[in-house]
mmCIF file of C-alpha atoms in Angstrom:
data_model
loop_
_atom_site.group_PDB
_atom_site.id
_atom_site.type_symbol
_atom_site.label_atom_id
_atom_site.label_comp_id
_atom_site.label_asym_id
_atom_site.label_seq_id
_atom_site.Cartn_x
_atom_site.Cartn_y
_atom_site.Cartn_z
ATOM 1 C CA MET R 6 -22.835 15.148 -4.304
ATOM 2 C CA VAL R 7 -19.343 16.199 -5.370
ATOM 3 C CA ASN R 8 -17.609 13.822 -7.791
ATOM 4 C CA LEU R 9 -13.932 13.209 -8.455
ATOM 5 C CA SER R 10 -12.957 15.648 -11.201
ATOM 6 C CA PRO R 11 -10.342 18.336 -11.866
ATOM 7 C CA GLY R 12 -10.678 21.278 -9.499
ATOM 8 C CA ILE R 13 -12.068 19.259 -6.578
ATOM 9 C CA LEU R 14 -10.429 19.509 -3.174
ATOM 10 C CA LEU R 15 -9.534 16.245 -1.462
ATOM 11 C CA ILE R 16 -9.676 16.855 2.284
ATOM 12 C CA ALA R 17 -7.871 14.216 4.334
ATOM 13 C CA ASP R 18 -10.105 12.384 6.797
ATOM 14 C CA PRO R 19 -9.175 13.482 10.355
ATOM 15 C CA PHE R 20 -7.920 9.973 11.156
ATOM 16 C CA LEU R 21 -5.917 9.363 7.967
ATOM 17 C CA LYS R 22 -2.551 8.059 9.193
ATOM 18 C CA ASP R 23 -0.507 8.318 5.968
ATOM 19 C CA PRO R 24 2.260 10.817 6.885
ATOM 20 C CA ASN R 25 2.244 12.201 3.326
ATOM 21 C CA PHE R 26 -1.399 13.217 3.601
ATOM 22 C CA ALA R 27 -2.370 13.548 7.269
ATOM 23 C CA ARG R 28 -4.412 16.754 7.721
ATOM 24 C CA THR R 29 -3.833 17.846 4.133
ATOM 25 C CA VAL R 30 -5.957 19.326 1.369
ATOM 26 C CA VAL R 31 -5.134 18.313 -2.209
ATOM 27 C CA LEU R 32 -6.188 20.312 -5.252
ATOM 28 C CA LEU R 33 -7.033 17.691 -7.886
ATOM 29 C CA CYS R 34 -5.741 18.985 -11.237
ATOM 30 C CA GLU R 35 -6.370 15.929 -13.390
ATOM 31 C CA HIS R 36 -8.621 12.898 -13.014
ATOM 32 C CA GLN R 37 -8.901 10.313 -15.776
ATOM 33 C CA ASP R 38 -9.367 6.562 -16.097
ATOM 34 C CA LYS R 39 -5.582 6.150 -16.286
ATOM 35 C CA GLY R 40 -4.968 8.026 -13.021
ATOM 36 C CA SER R 41 -5.141 11.256 -11.036
ATOM 37 C CA PHE R 42 -2.792 14.114 -10.230
ATOM 38 C CA GLY R 43 -2.828 17.033 -7.801
ATOM 39 C CA PHE R 44 -0.999 19.115 -5.209
ATOM 40 C CA VAL R 45 -1.124 19.336 -1.425
ATOM 41 C CA ILE R 46 -1.939 23.025 -0.907
ATOM 42 C CA ASN R 47 -1.414 23.341 2.851
ATOM 43 C CA LYS R 48 1.964 21.790 3.679
ATOM 44 C CA ILE R 49 4.859 24.246 3.466
ATOM 45 C CA PHE R 50 8.213 22.879 2.282
ATOM 46 C CA ASP R 51 11.360 23.696 4.252
ATOM 47 C CA GLN R 52 13.090 25.489 1.361
ATOM 48 C CA ARG R 53 12.127 28.613 -0.568
ATOM 49 C CA LEU R 54 11.926 28.940 -4.353
ATOM 50 C CA ASP R 55 15.255 30.784 -4.673
ATOM 51 C CA GLU R 56 16.948 27.925 -2.771
ATOM 52 C CA LEU R 57 15.544 25.347 -5.197
ATOM 53 C CA VAL R 58 15.789 27.309 -8.451
ATOM 54 C CA PRO R 59 19.098 29.217 -8.658
ATOM 55 C CA ASP R 60 17.795 31.517 -11.432
ATOM 56 C CA VAL R 61 15.195 33.019 -9.060
ATOM 57 C CA VAL R 62 16.678 36.138 -7.438
ATOM 58 C CA MET R 63 13.649 37.124 -5.326
ATOM 59 C CA PRO R 64 14.070 35.632 -1.835
ATOM 60 C CA ASN R 65 11.437 34.114 0.462
ATOM 61 C CA ILE R 66 8.892 32.848 -2.056
ATOM 62 C CA PRO R 67 7.295 29.855 -0.317
ATOM 63 C CA VAL R 68 7.193 26.409 -1.852
ATOM 64 C CA TYR R 69 4.651 23.795 -0.783
ATOM 65 C CA TYR R 70 5.047 20.053 -0.556
ATOM 66 C CA GLY R 71 2.934 19.015 -3.536
ATOM 67 C CA GLY R 72 3.163 15.337 -2.717
ATOM 68 C CA PRO R 73 5.563 12.422 -2.503
ATOM 69 C CA VAL R 74 5.964 11.828 -6.266
ATOM 70 C CA GLN R 75 8.950 13.261 -8.194
ATOM 71 C CA MET R 76 10.314 15.443 -5.413
ATOM 72 C CA ASP R 77 12.858 16.829 -7.894
ATOM 73 C CA THR R 78 10.225 18.762 -9.885
ATOM 74 C CA ILE R 79 8.662 22.200 -9.376
ATOM 75 C CA HIS R 80 5.039 22.877 -10.340
ATOM 76 C CA PHE R 81 2.691 25.820 -9.878
ATOM 77 C CA VAL R 82 -0.907 26.967 -9.962
ATOM 78 C CA HIS R 83 -1.843 30.574 -10.616
ATOM 79 C CA GLN R 84 -4.511 33.150 -11.377
ATOM 80 C CA GLN R 85 -2.571 35.074 -14.034
ATOM 81 C CA PRO R 86 -3.272 33.518 -17.465
ATOM 82 C CA GLN R 87 -2.854 36.892 -19.149
ATOM 83 C CA LEU R 88 0.848 36.799 -18.146
ATOM 84 C CA ILE R 89 1.631 33.081 -17.858
ATOM 85 C CA LYS R 90 1.051 31.308 -21.155
ATOM 86 C CA GLY R 91 0.474 27.582 -21.542
ATOM 87 C CA GLY R 92 -1.411 26.862 -18.321
ATOM 88 C CA LEU R 93 -4.406 24.544 -18.140
ATOM 89 C CA GLU R 94 -7.564 25.861 -16.478
ATOM 90 C CA VAL R 95 -8.468 23.601 -13.539
ATOM 91 C CA ILE R 96 -11.466 25.617 -12.350
ATOM 92 C CA PRO R 97 -12.590 29.023 -13.619
ATOM 93 C CA GLY R 98 -9.772 31.455 -12.909
ATOM 94 C CA ILE R 99 -7.258 28.874 -11.570
ATOM 95 C CA TYR R 100 -4.583 27.523 -13.898
ATOM 96 C CA TRP R 101 -2.030 24.742 -13.503
ATOM 97 C CA GLY R 102 1.397 25.206 -15.087
ATOM 98 C CA GLY R 103 2.648 27.288 -17.943
ATOM 99 C CA ASN R 104 6.022 28.420 -19.223
ATOM 100 C CA PHE R 105 8.312 28.185 -16.176
ATOM 101 C CA GLU R 106 11.175 30.180 -17.739
ATOM 102 C CA ASP R 107 8.772 33.073 -18.322
ATOM 103 C CA VAL R 108 7.555 32.778 -14.719
ATOM 104 C CA VAL R 109 11.128 33.009 -13.398
ATOM 105 C CA HIS R 110 11.779 36.057 -15.585
ATOM 106 C CA MET R 111 8.556 37.766 -14.417
ATOM 107 C CA ILE R 112 9.373 37.023 -10.766
ATOM 108 C CA ASN R 113 12.834 38.527 -11.177
ATOM 109 C CA THR R 114 11.458 41.650 -12.862
ATOM 110 C CA GLY R 115 8.549 42.112 -10.440
ATOM 111 C CA GLN R 116 5.823 41.524 -13.042
ATOM 112 C CA LEU R 117 3.915 38.773 -11.181
ATOM 113 C CA ASP R 118 1.548 39.187 -8.280
ATOM 114 C CA LEU R 119 3.058 36.618 -5.921
ATOM 115 C CA GLN R 120 -0.259 36.390 -4.044
ATOM 116 C CA GLN R 121 -1.744 34.789 -7.181
ATOM 117 C CA ILE R 122 0.774 31.997 -7.722
ATOM 118 C CA LYS R 123 1.659 28.996 -5.574
ATOM 119 C CA PHE R 124 4.691 26.737 -6.098
ATOM 120 C CA PHE R 125 4.995 23.039 -5.254
ATOM 121 C CA ILE R 126 7.822 20.541 -5.059
ATOM 122 C CA GLY R 127 6.652 17.128 -6.190
ATOM 123 C CA TYR R 128 3.052 16.133 -6.696
ATOM 124 C CA SER R 129 0.385 13.715 -5.512
ATOM 125 C CA GLY R 130 -0.420 10.960 -7.965
ATOM 126 C CA TRP R 131 -2.726 7.964 -8.100
ATOM 127 C CA THR R 132 -2.830 5.091 -10.588
ATOM 128 C CA SER R 133 -5.996 3.963 -12.322
ATOM 129 C CA GLY R 134 -8.716 3.288 -9.738
ATOM 130 C CA GLN R 135 -6.458 4.019 -6.744
ATOM 131 C CA LEU R 136 -8.068 7.339 -5.778
ATOM 132 C CA GLU R 137 -11.565 5.880 -6.157
ATOM 133 C CA GLY R 138 -10.512 3.079 -3.792
ATOM 134 C CA GLU R 139 -9.194 5.557 -1.226
ATOM 135 C CA PHE R 140 -12.429 7.527 -1.495
ATOM 136 C CA LYS R 141 -14.497 4.355 -0.882
ATOM 137 C CA GLU R 142 -12.292 3.638 2.170
ATOM 138 C CA LYS R 143 -13.243 7.130 3.402
ATOM 139 C CA SER R 144 -9.668 8.438 3.343
ATOM 140 C CA TRP R 145 -10.866 11.598 1.599
ATOM 141 C CA ILE R 146 -13.738 14.048 1.899
ATOM 142 C CA LEU R 147 -14.570 15.880 -1.334
ATOM 143 C CA SER R 148 -15.295 19.591 -1.624
ATOM 144 C CA GLU R 149 -15.682 22.188 -4.338
ATOM 145 C CA SER R 150 -12.568 24.317 -4.839
ATOM 146 C CA ASN R 151 -12.352 27.820 -3.548
ATOM 147 C CA LYS R 152 -9.836 30.373 -4.896
ATOM 148 C CA THR R 153 -9.450 31.979 -1.494
ATOM 149 C CA LEU R 154 -8.649 28.659 0.125
ATOM 150 C CA ILE R 155 -6.160 27.602 -2.566
ATOM 151 C CA PHE R 156 -4.152 30.812 -2.190
ATOM 152 C CA GLU R 157 -4.615 31.162 1.593
ATOM 153 C CA GLU R 158 -1.443 32.523 3.192
ATOM 154 C CA LYS R 159 -2.035 30.771 6.502
ATOM 155 C CA ASP R 160 -1.551 27.222 5.245
ATOM 156 C CA GLN R 161 -2.102 25.772 8.728
ATOM 157 C CA ASN R 162 -5.774 26.905 8.557
ATOM 158 C CA ILE R 163 -6.664 25.390 5.181
ATOM 159 C CA TRP R 164 -7.547 21.876 6.395
ATOM 160 C CA GLN R 165 -9.827 23.108 9.195
ATOM 161 C CA GLN R 166 -11.422 25.794 7.033
ATOM 162 C CA SER R 167 -12.087 23.282 4.244
ATOM 163 C CA LEU R 168 -14.040 21.114 6.677
ATOM 164 C CA ARG R 169 -15.891 24.078 8.205
ATOM 165 C CA ASN R 170 -16.970 25.193 4.726
ATOM 166 C CA LEU R 171 -18.828 21.876 4.332
ATOM 167 C CA GLY R 172 -21.175 22.579 7.251
ATOM 168 C CA ASN R 173 -22.124 21.285 10.683
ATOM 169 C CA ASN R 174 -21.042 17.631 10.776
ATOM 170 C CA PHE R 175 -17.785 18.356 9.004
ATOM 171 C CA ALA R 176 -17.148 21.507 11.054
ATOM 172 C CA LEU R 177 -17.062 19.285 14.138
ATOM 173 C CA MET R 178 -14.376 17.133 12.490
ATOM 174 C CA ALA R 179 -12.139 20.193 12.120
ATOM 175 C CA ASN R 180 -11.595 20.110 15.883
ATOM 176 C CA PHE R 181 -10.898 16.378 16.207
ATOM 177 C CA PRO R 182 -7.521 15.608 17.805
ATOM 178 C CA ILE R 183 -4.905 13.952 15.605
ATOM 179 C CA ASP R 184 -4.894 10.891 17.878
ATOM 180 C CA PRO R 185 -8.050 10.588 20.015
ATOM 181 C CA SER R 186 -6.432 7.857 22.149
ATOM 182 C CA LEU R 187 -4.176 10.537 23.631
ATOM 183 C CA ASN R 188 -7.135 12.469 25.095
#
């Protein structure tokens, strides 16, 4: 049994209607009694990093919709702790945050492997007990994190693949229609 803890993936139930989280996968970065925090890893935002951060000169770096909270903030997860100082390890080899000014400089000078960093606008947050309540209501399916899945380039496949990785019963859910009443 997977428990709520940092590094867990929250996979939206196929019938979850909340437009912020329908068919999403959230990487949980922090889970404490006072609340929880994470990022939607499979919902691309309509602007690129250089459009949101004027100091970034490299074009076409994707940004993901991290969640509905503080949509005026940029966050990131990465696999490059040797270059990006100050990050917190969420699972072995995956870090959340670090010195953003250094990241911008390393992007502009070509020092970062852009396949090993993912940017988010906003974040997903839950108050004390809220996420546990949503889990009891079966809004979320829990799964162990997977580096490949977190940094998957084809974000539209992440939700289905997350369910398939859980095995037979969940693999069937990956093919459920968004609204079964329309079938």
